[in-house]
Coordinates of C-alpha atoms and ligand atoms in Angstrom, one line a residue:
M948 CA 72.4 123.5 114.9
T949 CA 73.2 126.7 113.0
Q950 CA 70.4 128.0 110.8
H951 CA 71.4 128.5 107.1
P952 CA 69.7 131.1 105.2
R953 CA 71.1 129.9 101.9
P954 CA 71.2 126.3 100.5
I955 CA 74.5 124.6 101.0
I956 CA 76.2 123.0 98.0
V957 CA 79.3 120.8 98.4
Q958 CA 81.5 120.7 95.3
K959 CA 84.5 118.3 95.0
Y960 CA 87.2 118.8 92.4
G961 CA 89.5 115.9 91.4
G962 CA 93.3 116.1 90.9
S963 CA 93.1 116.4 87.1
S964 CA 90.8 119.4 87.4
L965 CA 93.4 121.1 89.5
A966 CA 96.6 120.0 87.8
D967 CA 98.0 123.4 87.0
V968 CA 97.5 127.1 87.7
E969 CA 95.3 127.7 84.7
K970 CA 92.9 124.8 85.7
L971 CA 92.9 125.9 89.3
G972 CA 91.8 129.4 88.0
R973 CA 88.9 127.8 86.1
V974 CA 87.8 126.0 89.2
A975 CA 88.0 129.2 91.2
D976 CA 85.7 130.8 88.6
K977 CA 83.2 127.9 88.9
V978 CA 83.2 128.1 92.7
V979 CA 82.5 131.9 92.5
A980 CA 79.7 131.3 90.0
A981 CA 78.0 128.9 92.4
R982 CA 78.4 131.5 95.2
K983 CA 77.0 134.2 93.0
A984 CA 74.0 132.0 92.2
G985 CA 73.0 132.4 95.9
N986 CA 74.4 129.3 97.5
D987 CA 76.7 128.7 100.5
V988 CA 79.6 126.8 98.9
V989 CA 81.9 124.2 100.5
V990 CA 84.6 123.0 98.1
V991 CA 86.6 119.8 98.7
V992 CA 89.8 119.5 96.8
S993 CA 92.1 116.6 95.8
A994 CA 95.9 117.1 95.4
M995 CA 97.1 118.6 92.1
G996 CA 97.4 116.1 89.2
K997 CA 99.4 113.1 90.2
T998 CA 100.9 114.6 93.4
T999 CA 99.8 111.7 95.6
D1000 CA 101.5 109.2 93.4
G1001 CA 104.7 111.3 93.4
L1002 CA 104.8 111.6 97.2
L1003 CA 104.2 107.9 97.5
A1004 CA 107.1 107.1 95.1
L1005 CA 109.3 109.4 97.2
A1006 CA 108.4 107.6 100.4
R1007 CA 109.2 104.2 98.7
Q1008 CA 112.6 105.5 97.6
V1009 CA 113.7 106.7 101.0
A1010 CA 112.3 103.5 102.7
V1011 CA 114.7 101.2 100.9
V1012 CA 116.9 99.3 103.3
P1013 CA 120.0 97.2 102.4
A1014 CA 117.9 94.0 102.2
G1015 CA 115.9 95.7 99.5
A1016 CA 112.6 95.9 101.3
A1017 CA 110.6 99.1 101.1
D1018 CA 108.0 99.3 103.8
P1019 CA 107.3 103.0 104.7
P1020 CA 105.5 103.3 108.1
R1021 CA 101.8 104.1 107.4
R1022 CA 101.7 106.9 110.0
E1023 CA 104.4 108.8 108.2
L1024 CA 102.8 108.1 104.8
D1025 CA 99.6 109.8 106.1
M1026 CA 101.6 112.8 107.3
L1027 CA 103.2 113.0 103.9
L1028 CA 100.2 112.3 101.6
S1029 CA 97.9 114.7 103.5
T1030 CA 100.2 117.6 102.4
G1031 CA 99.1 117.2 98.8
E1032 CA 95.6 118.4 99.5
R1033 CA 96.8 121.2 101.7
V1034 CA 98.7 122.7 98.8
T1035 CA 95.5 122.8 96.6
M1036 CA 93.2 124.0 99.4
S1037 CA 95.4 127.1 100.1
L1038 CA 96.0 127.9 96.5
L1039 CA 92.3 127.7 95.7
S1040 CA 91.5 129.9 98.6
I1041 CA 94.1 132.5 97.4
A1042 CA 92.7 132.3 93.9
I1043 CA 89.1 132.9 95.1
Q1044 CA 90.1 135.8 97.3
A1045 CA 92.0 137.3 94.3
R1046 CA 88.6 137.3 92.6
G1047 CA 87.1 139.5 95.3
F1048 CA 85.3 136.8 97.4
E1049 CA 86.0 135.8 101.0
A1050 CA 87.3 132.3 101.4
I1051 CA 89.1 130.2 104.0
S1052 CA 90.8 126.9 103.8
F1053 CA 90.7 124.1 106.4
T1054 CA 92.4 120.7 106.8
G1055 CA 90.3 117.6 107.4
S1056 CA 91.1 117.7 111.1
Q1057 CA 90.2 121.4 111.4
C1058 CA 86.8 120.7 110.0
G1059 CA 86.1 117.9 112.5
I1060 CA 86.5 114.8 110.3
L1061 CA 87.1 112.1 112.9
T1062 CA 88.3 108.7 111.8
N1063 CA 89.4 105.3 113.1
D1064 CA 93.1 104.8 113.6
R1065 CA 93.7 102.7 110.5
H1066 CA 96.4 104.7 108.7
F1067 CA 96.4 104.9 104.8
D1068 CA 92.8 103.8 104.5
A1069 CA 91.0 105.1 107.5
R1070 CA 87.2 105.3 107.8
I1071 CA 85.3 108.3 108.8
I1072 CA 83.5 107.8 112.1
E1073 CA 82.0 111.2 112.8
V1074 CA 82.0 114.7 111.3
R1075 CA 81.7 117.8 113.5
P1076 CA 81.8 120.7 111.0
H1077 CA 81.3 123.6 113.5
R1078 CA 84.1 125.7 112.0
I1079 CA 82.7 125.3 108.5
E1080 CA 79.2 126.3 109.7
D1081 CA 80.7 129.4 111.5
E1082 CA 82.6 130.5 108.4
L1083 CA 79.6 129.9 106.1
A1084 CA 77.6 132.1 108.5
R1085 CA 80.2 134.8 108.1
G1086 CA 79.6 134.6 104.3
K1087 CA 82.8 132.9 103.4
I1088 CA 83.4 130.2 100.8
V1089 CA 85.0 127.3 102.7
I1090 CA 87.7 125.2 101.0
V1091 CA 88.5 121.8 102.5
A1092 CA 91.5 119.5 102.0
G1093 CA 90.0 116.2 100.9
Y1094 CA 91.2 112.7 101.7
Q1095 CA 92.2 113.3 105.3
G1096 CA 91.0 113.4 108.9
M1097 CA 92.1 112.9 112.4
S1098 CA 91.9 109.7 114.5
Y1099 CA 90.6 109.7 118.0
K1100 CA 94.2 109.4 119.0
R1101 CA 94.7 112.8 117.4
E1102 CA 96.8 111.4 114.6
I1103 CA 96.5 112.6 111.0
T1104 CA 94.9 109.8 108.8
T1105 CA 94.1 109.5 105.1
L1106 CA 91.0 107.9 103.7
G1107 CA 92.3 105.5 101.0
R1108 CA 93.0 106.4 97.4
G1109 CA 90.3 108.5 95.9
G1110 CA 89.1 109.5 99.4
S1111 CA 88.4 113.2 98.7
D1112 CA 85.0 112.0 97.4
T1113 CA 84.4 110.5 100.8
T1114 CA 85.2 113.8 102.5
A1115 CA 82.8 115.6 100.2
V1116 CA 79.9 113.3 100.8
A1117 CA 80.5 113.0 104.5
L1118 CA 80.5 116.9 104.7
A1119 CA 77.4 117.1 102.6
A1120 CA 75.6 114.8 105.0
A1121 CA 76.9 116.6 108.2
L1122 CA 75.9 120.0 106.8
S1123 CA 72.6 118.8 105.4
A1124 CA 73.7 120.1 102.0
E1125 CA 71.3 120.4 99.1
R1126 CA 73.6 118.2 97.1
C1127 CA 77.1 117.0 96.4
E1128 CA 78.6 117.7 93.1
I1129 CA 81.7 115.6 92.1
Y1130 CA 83.7 117.2 89.3
S1131 CA 86.4 115.3 87.4
D1132 CA 87.6 115.0 83.8
V1133 CA 84.7 112.7 82.8
D1134 CA 81.1 113.8 82.6
G1135 CA 79.7 111.0 84.8
V1136 CA 79.4 107.2 84.8
Y1137 CA 79.5 105.0 81.7
S1138 CA 78.3 101.5 81.0
A1139 CA 82.0 100.6 80.9
D1140 CA 85.4 102.4 81.0
P1141 CA 85.4 104.2 77.6
R1142 CA 89.1 103.8 77.4
A1143 CA 88.7 100.0 77.3
V1144 CA 85.3 99.8 75.7
P1145 CA 84.8 102.6 73.1
E1146 CA 81.2 101.8 72.6
A1147 CA 80.3 102.3 76.3
T1148 CA 77.3 104.5 76.8
H1149 CA 76.7 107.3 79.3
L1150 CA 74.4 106.6 82.2
P1151 CA 72.3 109.7 83.1
E1152 CA 70.9 108.2 86.3
L1153 CA 72.1 105.5 88.7
D1154 CA 71.0 104.0 91.9
H1155 CA 73.3 104.4 95.0
A1156 CA 73.4 100.6 95.4
M1157 CA 74.4 100.0 91.8
L1158 CA 77.2 102.7 91.8
Q1159 CA 78.5 101.3 95.2
E1160 CA 78.8 97.9 93.7
M1161 CA 80.5 99.3 90.6
A1162 CA 82.9 101.4 92.7
E1163 CA 83.8 98.4 94.9
C1164 CA 84.6 96.4 91.7
G1165 CA 86.9 99.1 90.3
A1166 CA 84.8 101.8 88.7
K1167 CA 86.8 105.0 89.3
V1168 CA 84.4 107.9 88.9
V1169 CA 83.3 108.1 92.6
C1170 CA 85.1 106.1 95.3
A1171 CA 83.2 103.3 97.0
Q1172 CA 83.3 104.6 100.6
A1173 CA 81.8 107.9 99.3
V1174 CA 78.9 106.2 97.6
E1175 CA 78.3 104.2 100.8
W1176 CA 78.0 107.4 102.8
A1177 CA 75.8 109.0 100.2
R1178 CA 73.5 106.0 100.3
R1179 CA 73.2 105.8 104.1
A1180 CA 72.7 109.6 104.4
G1181 CA 70.4 109.9 101.3
I1182 CA 72.7 112.4 99.6
A1183 CA 72.2 112.8 95.9
I1184 CA 75.5 112.8 94.0
Y1185 CA 75.9 114.8 90.7
A1186 CA 79.0 113.5 88.8
R1187 CA 80.0 116.1 86.2
S1188 CA 83.0 117.2 84.1
T1189 CA 84.8 120.3 85.3
F1190 CA 85.4 121.3 81.7
D1191 CA 81.8 121.3 80.5
D1192 CA 80.6 124.9 81.1
G1193 CA 77.5 124.6 78.9
P1194 CA 74.0 125.5 80.1
A1195 CA 73.0 121.8 80.5
P1196 CA 76.1 119.9 81.2
R1197 CA 75.9 116.1 80.8
Q1198 CA 76.0 114.4 84.2
T1199 CA 75.1 111.3 86.1
V1200 CA 72.7 111.8 89.0
V1201 CA 73.0 109.1 91.7
R1202 CA 70.2 108.7 94.2
T1203 CA 68.3 105.9 95.9
R1204 CA 65.6 104.5 93.7
H1205 CA 63.0 102.2 95.0
D1206 CA 61.6 101.0 91.7
R1207 CA 63.6 97.9 90.8
E1208 CA 62.2 97.3 87.3
H1209 CA 65.5 96.8 85.6
L1210 CA 66.6 93.3 86.4
T1211 CA 69.3 93.7 83.7
A1212 CA 73.0 94.1 83.6
R1213 CA 73.9 97.8 83.5
A1214 CA 77.7 98.1 83.4
I1215 CA 81.0 96.3 83.0
V1216 CA 83.7 97.3 85.4
A1217 CA 87.2 96.1 85.9
E1218 CA 89.7 96.4 88.7
G1219 CA 93.4 95.9 87.8
N1220 CA 96.2 95.2 90.2
V1221 CA 94.6 92.5 92.3
V1222 CA 96.1 89.3 93.7
L1223 CA 94.1 86.1 93.9
V1224 CA 94.9 84.1 97.1
R1225 CA 94.4 80.4 97.0
L1226 CA 94.2 78.7 100.4
P1227 CA 95.3 75.1 101.0
P1228 CA 92.9 72.6 102.6
S1229 CA 92.3 73.8 106.2
P1230 CA 90.5 71.3 108.5
G1231 CA 89.0 73.2 111.3
H1232 CA 89.9 76.4 109.5
A1233 CA 93.3 76.6 111.3
V1234 CA 95.0 77.9 108.2
V1235 CA 92.3 80.5 107.7
D1236 CA 92.8 81.8 111.3
D1237 CA 96.5 82.1 110.7
L1238 CA 96.0 83.9 107.4
L1239 CA 93.4 86.4 108.8
R1240 CA 95.7 87.2 111.7
A1241 CA 98.7 87.9 109.3
A1242 CA 96.4 89.9 107.0
A1243 CA 95.2 92.1 109.8
D1244 CA 98.8 92.7 111.0
A1245 CA 99.9 93.6 107.5
G1246 CA 96.9 95.9 106.9
V1247 CA 95.6 93.8 104.1
A1248 CA 91.8 93.4 103.4
F1249 CA 90.2 90.5 101.6
K1250 CA 87.4 90.7 99.1
D1251 CA 85.2 87.8 97.9
L1252 CA 86.6 85.5 100.6
A1253 CA 85.2 82.0 100.2
V1254 CA 86.5 79.2 102.4
G1255 CA 85.5 75.6 102.8
P1256 CA 87.1 72.5 104.4
T1257 CA 89.0 71.6 101.2
A1258 CA 90.1 74.9 99.8
G1259 CA 89.4 78.6 99.6
T1260 CA 90.0 81.8 97.7
A1261 CA 90.2 85.5 98.5
I1262 CA 91.0 88.6 96.5
V1263 CA 93.4 91.3 97.6
S1264 CA 93.0 94.7 95.9
L1265 CA 96.4 96.4 95.9
L1266 CA 95.0 100.0 95.6
N1267 CA 95.2 100.6 99.3
V1268 CA 98.1 98.4 100.2
P1269 CA 101.1 100.8 100.3
D1270 CA 103.7 98.0 100.1
W1271 CA 102.6 94.6 98.6
G1272 CA 106.2 93.2 99.0
A1273 CA 106.1 93.4 102.7
A1274 CA 102.5 92.2 103.0
R1275 CA 103.2 89.3 100.7
R1276 CA 106.1 88.2 102.9
A1277 CA 103.9 88.4 106.0
L1278 CA 101.1 86.3 104.4
L1279 CA 103.6 83.6 103.1
A1280 CA 105.3 83.5 106.5
A1281 CA 102.0 82.7 108.2
V1282 CA 100.8 80.2 105.5
P1283 CA 103.8 78.9 103.5
S1284 CA 101.6 76.8 101.1
L1285 CA 99.5 79.8 100.1
E1286 CA 99.2 80.2 96.3
L1287 CA 99.3 83.7 94.9
V1288 CA 98.1 84.7 91.4
E1289 CA 99.6 88.1 90.9
G1290 CA 99.1 90.5 88.0
A1291 CA 95.4 89.7 87.9
S1292 CA 92.3 91.7 87.2
V1293 CA 88.7 91.2 88.2
V1294 CA 86.2 91.9 85.4
S1295 CA 82.6 92.2 86.6
V1296 CA 79.1 92.5 85.1
V1297 CA 77.0 94.7 87.5
G1298 CA 73.2 95.0 87.5
D1299 CA 70.0 94.9 89.4
G1300 CA 69.2 91.3 90.5
F1301 CA 70.1 90.0 87.1
C1302 CA 71.8 86.9 88.4
A1303 CA 68.6 85.4 89.8
T1304 CA 69.0 82.4 87.5
V1305 CA 72.1 80.5 86.4
E1306 CA 71.8 81.6 82.8
P1307 CA 73.9 84.8 83.1
L1308 CA 76.7 82.8 84.7
G1309 CA 76.6 80.3 81.8
R1310 CA 76.7 83.3 79.4
L1311 CA 79.8 84.7 81.2
L1312 CA 81.6 81.4 80.9
A1313 CA 80.7 81.1 77.2
V1314 CA 82.0 84.6 76.5
L1315 CA 85.3 83.8 78.3
R1316 CA 85.6 80.5 76.4
A1317 CA 85.0 82.3 73.1
E1318 CA 87.8 84.7 74.0
G1319 CA 90.1 81.8 74.8
V1320 CA 90.3 82.9 78.4
T1321 CA 90.3 80.5 81.4
P1322 CA 89.3 82.4 84.5
H1323 CA 91.3 81.8 87.7
A1324 CA 88.0 82.1 89.7
V1325 CA 84.4 83.2 89.1
T1326 CA 81.9 84.7 91.6
A1327 CA 78.2 85.4 91.4
T1328 CA 76.1 87.6 93.7
P1329 CA 72.6 89.0 93.0
L1330 CA 74.2 92.3 91.8
R1331 CA 77.3 91.0 90.1
L1332 CA 79.1 88.4 88.1
G1333 CA 82.9 88.5 88.5
A1334 CA 85.8 86.7 86.8
V1335 CA 89.4 86.8 87.9
I1336 CA 91.6 86.8 84.8
D1337 CA 95.1 87.8 83.6
T1338 CA 95.4 91.6 83.2
A1339 CA 96.6 91.2 79.7
D1340 CA 93.1 89.9 78.7
A1341 CA 91.1 92.4 80.7
A1342 CA 90.4 95.0 78.0
R1343 CA 89.3 92.4 75.4
V1344 CA 87.1 90.6 77.9
Q1345 CA 85.4 93.9 79.0
S1346 CA 84.5 94.6 75.4
A1347 CA 83.1 91.1 74.8
L1348 CA 81.1 91.2 78.0
H1349 CA 79.7 94.6 77.1
R1350 CA 78.5 93.2 73.8
A1351 CA 77.0 90.1 75.5
F1352 CA 75.4 91.7 78.5
V1353 CA 74.9 95.5 78.2
A1354 CA 74.6 96.4 74.5
T1355 CA 71.8 94.0 73.8
Ligands
LIG2795 N1 94.9 112.6 96.3 C1 94.3 111.4 96.7 C2 94.5 110.3 95.7 O1 95.2 110.5 94.7 C3 92.9 111.5 97.1 C4 91.9 111.9 96.0 O2 92.4 112.2 94.9 O3 90.7 111.8 96.2 O4 94.1 109.2 95.9
MG2796 MG1 91.1 111.3 92.8

């Protein structure tokens, strides 16, 4: 391994921090400041603003066939979407060089990010950052296009929506970085989404396991796969706002804590855009087998799958399903009696072992009843209580749950 005379810092900037030339310039200034402070700096960038959404919309437009279906091939989606981050990486490198510092940009595949071959939401398998190490040793600032890698079949892959965070954490681990700083338009993690729950409070410190649970249930500040990497590799994450240039910026520090004294609910999170799948009775699980096969072929993953001899439920998050219309047809073709509850949200209470008794579940049901909401399904795990409800009720229920569980 290359010896590094200076500590390595990995910084990741989200799309809203890079939305226009002025903002990109501010990011260049921040990167240069970190370099001047005596660090080796690796910067991972997202695509500018809503670029990824725009590219995806374009793909859906050109994919329309006379029958009306729009099912763009996932391989081509990855070729297309990975260009968003290439735009930002090169612009940022140009901006940094214009400030008199040496910089070089790399795509995910150039910096050795190897993934499985699951297009649109690939998982990183290995990172071989030799080119980054060589350029750092030459004194350069290295800029990396986030959200992308290369499969062992030498195909370009993307890491699922929000995947630049994963690039940053995986690189921090592979480079034995001091830390990974994730910059966005919010100054860290809150006890609920402040847009839905104005009285949400800032959480200055958080355990990896807790943030992973929150991210898997829809919290957006850092993507779930990134937190999982950070947890496994023991990388501390510093979530900060790009726009807070003060001497002591507010932040959330995420690390693994071994003291489990909390035993309370810490946050309310919600994931919109989910579908609840209800399975018909399936003696011998024959229907489940058919459904799982169809889901695998359609590239759909299930969360909270619960099956028994008389019925079952599963949740599909549509975030990383590029075309639900096609997937829906495939699932119904395999199991015609499947019942789908669309336009749903999952609202969750997340905390440290707070569901050890049945009392919190009773409280959740009481809150829903008081709000006049009948849940489609409810789940309880040691870290989480979740309710599948109509999206129209989601904001109101988040506020009520925040009052009942967190703000007490
Ligand atoms: N640009 C990608 C997205 O919008 C990846 C990222 O932002 O992290 O999902
Ligand atoms: Mg993002």
